[in-house]
PDB file of C-alpha atoms in Angstrom:
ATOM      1  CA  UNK T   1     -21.241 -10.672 -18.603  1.00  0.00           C
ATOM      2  CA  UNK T   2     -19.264 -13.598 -17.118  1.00  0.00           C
ATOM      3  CA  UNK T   3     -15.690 -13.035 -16.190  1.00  0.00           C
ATOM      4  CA  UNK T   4     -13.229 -15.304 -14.551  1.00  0.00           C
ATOM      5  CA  UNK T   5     -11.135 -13.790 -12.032  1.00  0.00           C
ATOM      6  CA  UNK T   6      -7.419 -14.449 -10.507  1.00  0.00           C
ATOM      7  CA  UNK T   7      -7.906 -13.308  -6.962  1.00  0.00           C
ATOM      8  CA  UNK T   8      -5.140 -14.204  -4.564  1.00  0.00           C
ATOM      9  CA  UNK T   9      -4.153 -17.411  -6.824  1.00  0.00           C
ATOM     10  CA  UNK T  10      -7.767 -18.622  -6.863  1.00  0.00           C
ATOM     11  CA  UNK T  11      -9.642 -18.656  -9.802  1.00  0.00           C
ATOM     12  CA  UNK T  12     -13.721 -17.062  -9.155  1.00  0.00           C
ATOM     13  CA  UNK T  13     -16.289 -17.062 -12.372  1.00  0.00           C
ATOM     14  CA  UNK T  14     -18.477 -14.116 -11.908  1.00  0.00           C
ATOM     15  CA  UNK T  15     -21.280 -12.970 -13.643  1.00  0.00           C
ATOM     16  CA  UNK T  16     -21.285  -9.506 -14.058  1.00  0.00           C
ATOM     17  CA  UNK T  17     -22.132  -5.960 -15.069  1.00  0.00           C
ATOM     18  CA  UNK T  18     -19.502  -4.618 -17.729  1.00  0.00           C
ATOM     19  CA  UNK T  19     -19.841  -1.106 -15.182  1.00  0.00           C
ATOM     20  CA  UNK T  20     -19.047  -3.573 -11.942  1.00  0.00           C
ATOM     21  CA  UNK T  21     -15.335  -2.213 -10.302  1.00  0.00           C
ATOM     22  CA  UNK T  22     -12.809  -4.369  -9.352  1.00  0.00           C
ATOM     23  CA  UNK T  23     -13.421  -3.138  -5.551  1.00  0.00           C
ATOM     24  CA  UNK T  24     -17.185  -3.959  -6.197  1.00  0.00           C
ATOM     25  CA  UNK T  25     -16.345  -7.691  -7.283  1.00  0.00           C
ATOM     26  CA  UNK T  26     -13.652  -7.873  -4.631  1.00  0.00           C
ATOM     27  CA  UNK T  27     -15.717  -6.773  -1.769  1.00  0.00           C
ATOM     28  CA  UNK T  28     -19.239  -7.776  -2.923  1.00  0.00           C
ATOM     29  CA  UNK T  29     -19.062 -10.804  -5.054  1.00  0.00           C
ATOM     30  CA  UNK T  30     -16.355 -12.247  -3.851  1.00  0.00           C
ATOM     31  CA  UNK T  31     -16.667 -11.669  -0.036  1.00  0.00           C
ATOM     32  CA  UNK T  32     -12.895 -10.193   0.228  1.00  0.00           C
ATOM     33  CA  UNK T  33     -13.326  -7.067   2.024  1.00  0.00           C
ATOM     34  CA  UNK T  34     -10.024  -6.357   3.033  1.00  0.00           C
ATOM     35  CA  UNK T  35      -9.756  -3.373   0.307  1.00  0.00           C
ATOM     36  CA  UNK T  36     -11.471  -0.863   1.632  1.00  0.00           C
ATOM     37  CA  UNK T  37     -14.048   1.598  -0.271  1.00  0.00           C
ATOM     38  CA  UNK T  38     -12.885   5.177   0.682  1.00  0.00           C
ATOM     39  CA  UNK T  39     -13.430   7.910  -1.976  1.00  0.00           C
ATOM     40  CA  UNK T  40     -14.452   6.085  -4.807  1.00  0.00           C
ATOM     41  CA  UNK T  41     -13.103   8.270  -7.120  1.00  0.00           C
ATOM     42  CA  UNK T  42      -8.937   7.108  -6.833  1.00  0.00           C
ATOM     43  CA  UNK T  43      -7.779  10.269  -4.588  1.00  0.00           C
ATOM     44  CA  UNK T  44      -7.648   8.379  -1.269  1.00  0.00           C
ATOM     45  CA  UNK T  45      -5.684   4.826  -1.847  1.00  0.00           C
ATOM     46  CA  UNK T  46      -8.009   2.696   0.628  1.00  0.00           C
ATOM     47  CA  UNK T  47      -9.283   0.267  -2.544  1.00  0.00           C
ATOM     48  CA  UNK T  48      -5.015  -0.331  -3.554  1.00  0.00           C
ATOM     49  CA  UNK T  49      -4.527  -4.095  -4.922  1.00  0.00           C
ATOM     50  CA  UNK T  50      -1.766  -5.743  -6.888  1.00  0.00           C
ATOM     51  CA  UNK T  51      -2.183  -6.419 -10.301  1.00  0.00           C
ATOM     52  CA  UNK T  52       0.086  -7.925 -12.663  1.00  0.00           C
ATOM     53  CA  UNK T  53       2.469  -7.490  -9.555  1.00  0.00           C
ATOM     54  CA  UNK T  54       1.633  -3.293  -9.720  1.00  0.00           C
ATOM     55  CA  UNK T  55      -0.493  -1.456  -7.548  1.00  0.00           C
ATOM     56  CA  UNK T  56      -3.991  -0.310  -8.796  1.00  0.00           C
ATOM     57  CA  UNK T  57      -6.883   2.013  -7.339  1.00  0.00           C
ATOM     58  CA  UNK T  58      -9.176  -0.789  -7.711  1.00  0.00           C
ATOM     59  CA  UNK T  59     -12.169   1.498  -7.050  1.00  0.00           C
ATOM     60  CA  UNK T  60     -11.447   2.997 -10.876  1.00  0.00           C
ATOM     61  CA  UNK T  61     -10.805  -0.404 -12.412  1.00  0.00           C
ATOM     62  CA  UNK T  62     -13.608  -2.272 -14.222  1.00  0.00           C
ATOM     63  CA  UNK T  63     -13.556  -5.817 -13.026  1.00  0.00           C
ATOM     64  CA  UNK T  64     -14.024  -7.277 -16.857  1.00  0.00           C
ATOM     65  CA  UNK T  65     -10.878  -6.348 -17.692  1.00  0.00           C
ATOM     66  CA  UNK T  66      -8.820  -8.297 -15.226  1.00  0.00           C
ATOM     67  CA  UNK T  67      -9.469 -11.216 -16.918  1.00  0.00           C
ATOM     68  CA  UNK T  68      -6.120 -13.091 -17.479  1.00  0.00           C
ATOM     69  CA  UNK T  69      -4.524 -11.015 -14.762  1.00  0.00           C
ATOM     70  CA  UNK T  70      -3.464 -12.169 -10.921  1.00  0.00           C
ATOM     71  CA  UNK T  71      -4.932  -9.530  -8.528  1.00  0.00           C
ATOM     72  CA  UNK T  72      -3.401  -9.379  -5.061  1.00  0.00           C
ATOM     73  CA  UNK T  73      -5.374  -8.289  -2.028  1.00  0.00           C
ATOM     74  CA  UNK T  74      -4.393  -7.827   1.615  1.00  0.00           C
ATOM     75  CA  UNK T  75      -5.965 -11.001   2.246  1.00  0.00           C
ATOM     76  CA  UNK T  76      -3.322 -12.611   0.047  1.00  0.00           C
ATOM     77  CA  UNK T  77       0.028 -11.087   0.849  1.00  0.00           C
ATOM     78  CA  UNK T  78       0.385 -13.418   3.822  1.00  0.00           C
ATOM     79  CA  UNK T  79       1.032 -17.052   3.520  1.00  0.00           C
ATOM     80  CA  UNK T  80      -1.335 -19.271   5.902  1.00  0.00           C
ATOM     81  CA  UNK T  81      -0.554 -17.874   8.761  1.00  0.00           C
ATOM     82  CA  UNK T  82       2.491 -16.066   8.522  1.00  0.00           C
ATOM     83  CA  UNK T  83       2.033 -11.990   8.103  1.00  0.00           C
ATOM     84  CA  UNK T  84       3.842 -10.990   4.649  1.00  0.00           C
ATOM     85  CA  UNK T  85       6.987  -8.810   6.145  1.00  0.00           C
ATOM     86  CA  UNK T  86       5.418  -5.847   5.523  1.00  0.00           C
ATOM     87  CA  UNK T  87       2.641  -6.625   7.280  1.00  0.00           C
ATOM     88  CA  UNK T  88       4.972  -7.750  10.459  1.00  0.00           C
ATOM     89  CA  UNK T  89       6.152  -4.605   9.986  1.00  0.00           C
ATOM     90  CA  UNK T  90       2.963  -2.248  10.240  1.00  0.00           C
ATOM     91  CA  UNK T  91       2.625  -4.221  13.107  1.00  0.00           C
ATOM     92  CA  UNK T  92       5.932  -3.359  15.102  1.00  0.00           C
ATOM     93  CA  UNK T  93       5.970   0.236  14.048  1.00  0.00           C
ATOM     94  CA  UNK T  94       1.964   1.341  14.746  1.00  0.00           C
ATOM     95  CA  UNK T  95       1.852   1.914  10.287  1.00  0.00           C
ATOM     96  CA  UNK T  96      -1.521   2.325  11.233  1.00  0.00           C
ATOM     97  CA  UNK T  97      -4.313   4.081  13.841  1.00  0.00           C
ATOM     98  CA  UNK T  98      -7.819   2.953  12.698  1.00  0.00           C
ATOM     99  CA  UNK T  99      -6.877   0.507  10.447  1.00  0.00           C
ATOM    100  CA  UNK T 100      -8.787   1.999   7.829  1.00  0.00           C
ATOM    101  CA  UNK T 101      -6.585   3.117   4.788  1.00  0.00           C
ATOM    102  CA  UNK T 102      -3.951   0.359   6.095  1.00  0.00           C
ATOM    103  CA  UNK T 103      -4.784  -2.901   3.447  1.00  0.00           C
ATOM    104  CA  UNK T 104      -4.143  -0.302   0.810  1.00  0.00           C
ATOM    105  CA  UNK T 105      -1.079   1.226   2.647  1.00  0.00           C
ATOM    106  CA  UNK T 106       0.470  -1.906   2.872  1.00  0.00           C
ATOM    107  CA  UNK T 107      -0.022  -3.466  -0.916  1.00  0.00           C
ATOM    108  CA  UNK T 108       0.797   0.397  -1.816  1.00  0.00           C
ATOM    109  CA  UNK T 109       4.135  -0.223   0.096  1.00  0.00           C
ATOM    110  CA  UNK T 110       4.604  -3.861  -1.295  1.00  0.00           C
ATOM    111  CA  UNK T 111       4.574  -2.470  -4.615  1.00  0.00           C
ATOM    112  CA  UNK T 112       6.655   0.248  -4.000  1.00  0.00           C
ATOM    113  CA  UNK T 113       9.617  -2.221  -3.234  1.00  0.00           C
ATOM    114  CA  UNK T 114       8.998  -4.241  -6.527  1.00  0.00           C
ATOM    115  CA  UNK T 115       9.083  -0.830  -8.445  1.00  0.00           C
ATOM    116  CA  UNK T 116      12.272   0.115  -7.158  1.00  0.00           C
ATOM    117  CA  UNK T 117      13.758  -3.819  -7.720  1.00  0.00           C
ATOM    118  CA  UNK T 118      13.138  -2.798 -11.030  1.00  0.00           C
ATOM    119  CA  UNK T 119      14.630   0.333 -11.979  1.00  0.00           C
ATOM    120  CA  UNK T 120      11.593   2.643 -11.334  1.00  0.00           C
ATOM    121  CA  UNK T 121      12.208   6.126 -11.016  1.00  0.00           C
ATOM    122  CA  UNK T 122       9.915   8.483  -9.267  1.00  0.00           C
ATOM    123  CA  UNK T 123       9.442  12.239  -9.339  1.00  0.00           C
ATOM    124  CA  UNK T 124      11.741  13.389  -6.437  1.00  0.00           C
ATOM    125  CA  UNK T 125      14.424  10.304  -7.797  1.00  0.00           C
ATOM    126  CA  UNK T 126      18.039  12.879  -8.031  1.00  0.00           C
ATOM    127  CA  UNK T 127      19.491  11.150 -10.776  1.00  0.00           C
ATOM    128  CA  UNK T 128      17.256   9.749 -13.496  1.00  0.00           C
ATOM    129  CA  UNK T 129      20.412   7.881 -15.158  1.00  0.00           C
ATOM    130  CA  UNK T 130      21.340   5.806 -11.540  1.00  0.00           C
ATOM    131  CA  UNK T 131      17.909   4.317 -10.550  1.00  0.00           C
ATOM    132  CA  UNK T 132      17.495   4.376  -6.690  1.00  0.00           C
ATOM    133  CA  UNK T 133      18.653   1.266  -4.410  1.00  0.00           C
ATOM    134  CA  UNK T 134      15.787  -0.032  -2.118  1.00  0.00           C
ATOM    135  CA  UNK T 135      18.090  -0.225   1.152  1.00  0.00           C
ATOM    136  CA  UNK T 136      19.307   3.620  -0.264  1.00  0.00           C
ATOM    137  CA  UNK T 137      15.346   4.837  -0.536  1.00  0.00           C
ATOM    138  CA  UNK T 138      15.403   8.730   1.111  1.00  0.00           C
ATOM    139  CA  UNK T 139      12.563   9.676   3.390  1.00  0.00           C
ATOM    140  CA  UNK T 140      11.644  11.672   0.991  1.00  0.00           C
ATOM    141  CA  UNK T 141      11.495   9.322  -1.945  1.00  0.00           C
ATOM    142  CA  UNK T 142       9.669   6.854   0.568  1.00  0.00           C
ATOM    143  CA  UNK T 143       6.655   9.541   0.934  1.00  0.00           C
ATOM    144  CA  UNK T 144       6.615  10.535  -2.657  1.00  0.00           C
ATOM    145  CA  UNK T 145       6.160   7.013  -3.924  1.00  0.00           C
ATOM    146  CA  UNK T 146       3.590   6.673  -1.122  1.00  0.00           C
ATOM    147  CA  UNK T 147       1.889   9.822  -1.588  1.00  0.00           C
ATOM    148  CA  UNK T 148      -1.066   8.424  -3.196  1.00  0.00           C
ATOM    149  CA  UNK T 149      -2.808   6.548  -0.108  1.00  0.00           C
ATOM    150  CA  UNK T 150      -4.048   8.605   2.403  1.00  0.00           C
ATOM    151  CA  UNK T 151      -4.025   8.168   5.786  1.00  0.00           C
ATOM    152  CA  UNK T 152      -7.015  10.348   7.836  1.00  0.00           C
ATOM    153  CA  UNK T 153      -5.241   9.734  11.464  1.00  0.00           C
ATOM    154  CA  UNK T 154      -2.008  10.864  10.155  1.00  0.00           C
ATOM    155  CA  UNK T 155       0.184   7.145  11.042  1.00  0.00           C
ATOM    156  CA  UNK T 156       2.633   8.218   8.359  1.00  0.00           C
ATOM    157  CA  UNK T 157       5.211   7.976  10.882  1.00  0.00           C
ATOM    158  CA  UNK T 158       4.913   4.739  11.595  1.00  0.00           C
ATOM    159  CA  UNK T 159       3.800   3.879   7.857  1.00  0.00           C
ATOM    160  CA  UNK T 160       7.409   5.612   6.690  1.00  0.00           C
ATOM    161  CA  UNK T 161       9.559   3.887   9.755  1.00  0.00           C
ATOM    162  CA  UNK T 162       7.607   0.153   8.908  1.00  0.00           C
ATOM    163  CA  UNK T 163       9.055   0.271   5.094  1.00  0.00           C
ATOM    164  CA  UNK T 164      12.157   1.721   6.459  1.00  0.00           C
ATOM    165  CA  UNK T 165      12.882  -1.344   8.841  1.00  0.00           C
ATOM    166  CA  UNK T 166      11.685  -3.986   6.062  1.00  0.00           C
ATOM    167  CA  UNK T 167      14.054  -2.355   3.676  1.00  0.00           C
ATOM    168  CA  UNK T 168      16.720  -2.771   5.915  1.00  0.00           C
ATOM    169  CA  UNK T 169      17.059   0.685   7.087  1.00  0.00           C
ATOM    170  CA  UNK T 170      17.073   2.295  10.392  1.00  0.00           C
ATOM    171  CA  UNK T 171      13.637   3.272  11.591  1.00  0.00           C
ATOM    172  CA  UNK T 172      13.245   6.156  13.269  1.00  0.00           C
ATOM    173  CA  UNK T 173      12.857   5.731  17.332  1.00  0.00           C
ATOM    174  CA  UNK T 174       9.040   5.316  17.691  1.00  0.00           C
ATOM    175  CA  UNK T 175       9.236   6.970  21.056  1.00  0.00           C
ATOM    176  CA  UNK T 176       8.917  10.901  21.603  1.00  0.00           C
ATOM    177  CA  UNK T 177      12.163  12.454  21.583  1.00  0.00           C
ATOM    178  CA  UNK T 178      11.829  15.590  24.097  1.00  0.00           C
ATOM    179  CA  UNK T 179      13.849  18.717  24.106  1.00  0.00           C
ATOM    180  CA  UNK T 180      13.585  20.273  27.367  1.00  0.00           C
ATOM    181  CA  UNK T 181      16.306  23.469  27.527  1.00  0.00           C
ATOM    182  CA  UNK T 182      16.708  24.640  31.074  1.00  0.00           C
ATOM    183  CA  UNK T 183      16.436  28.136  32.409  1.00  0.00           C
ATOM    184  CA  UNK T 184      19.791  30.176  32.795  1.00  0.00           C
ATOM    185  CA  UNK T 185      17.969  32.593  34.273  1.00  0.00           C
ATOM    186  CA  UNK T 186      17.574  32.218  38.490  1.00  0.00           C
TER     187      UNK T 186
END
């Protein structure tokens, strides 16, 4: 089946399988291999992309039926060679340990701010009628609208405090804060 894609504002004419995933065409086809293929089944987050300008488990998305759509990958978030800010950020905060689950971490987290820009509510949101403010996100709302990308070596701290500081909030100190309670007792 032939299929024309928009992948990072370039146009690609595949011929295809009708069964072929988005991740598949992304990573095999086209050569972009930035998306990574973790569960391949949508319960890990690795394979995230941008489509239509919202994120997608592209490992559960046939590739035929992004025709007429633009599809974002991590290789096009940044323009030439200046890191998208969210990128930057993963950067300055260690968002990531292996690098593994971090492409889909960061489109996860690009798409999270556009959601929120327009009015999106999520499940933890406290008032349903007063859509959150990005620069206002909780911690918790942060996590719950990230919940669905895994990360194996547990970087969610620096994941949470790199959206925090590109939202314009405070990230948390990235260095060890340690309580050490002397002895009374001599």
């Amino acid at each position: 089946m032939n299929v024309t894609l928009t992948v990072n504002a370039q146009q690609y004419s595949l011929s295809i399988e009708p069964r072929v995933t988005l991740l598949d065409a992304l990573r095999e086809y086209l050569g972009l291999v930035g998306s990574k293929k973790g569960c391949d089944r949508g319960q890990c987050g690795a394979c995230t992309v941008l489509i239509d300008g919202q994120r997608v488990y592209s490992c559960l998305s046939l590739a035929v039926m992004q025709a007429d759509k633009q599809i974002v990958t991590i290789e096009g978030l940044a323009t030439g060679d200046t890191l998208h800010p969210v990128q930057e950020a993963f950067i300055e905060n260690d968002g990531f340990q292996c690098g593994y689950c971090t492409p889909g971490q960061i489109c996860a987290a690009v798409a999270l701010m556009e959601e929120v820009k327009r009015g999106c509510v999520s499940a933890v949101t406290p008032d349903l009628d007063s859509p959150p403010v990005l620069t206002e996100l909780s911690e918790m709302e942060i996590k719950e609208r990230l919940s669905g990308n895994l990360c194996r070596c547990s970087a969610y701290n620096g994941i949470l405090a790199a959206l925090q500081q590109v939202i314009g909030q405070k990230p948390p100190s990235a260095m060890a804060t340690m309580m050490v309670r002397e002895s009374q007792e001599k």
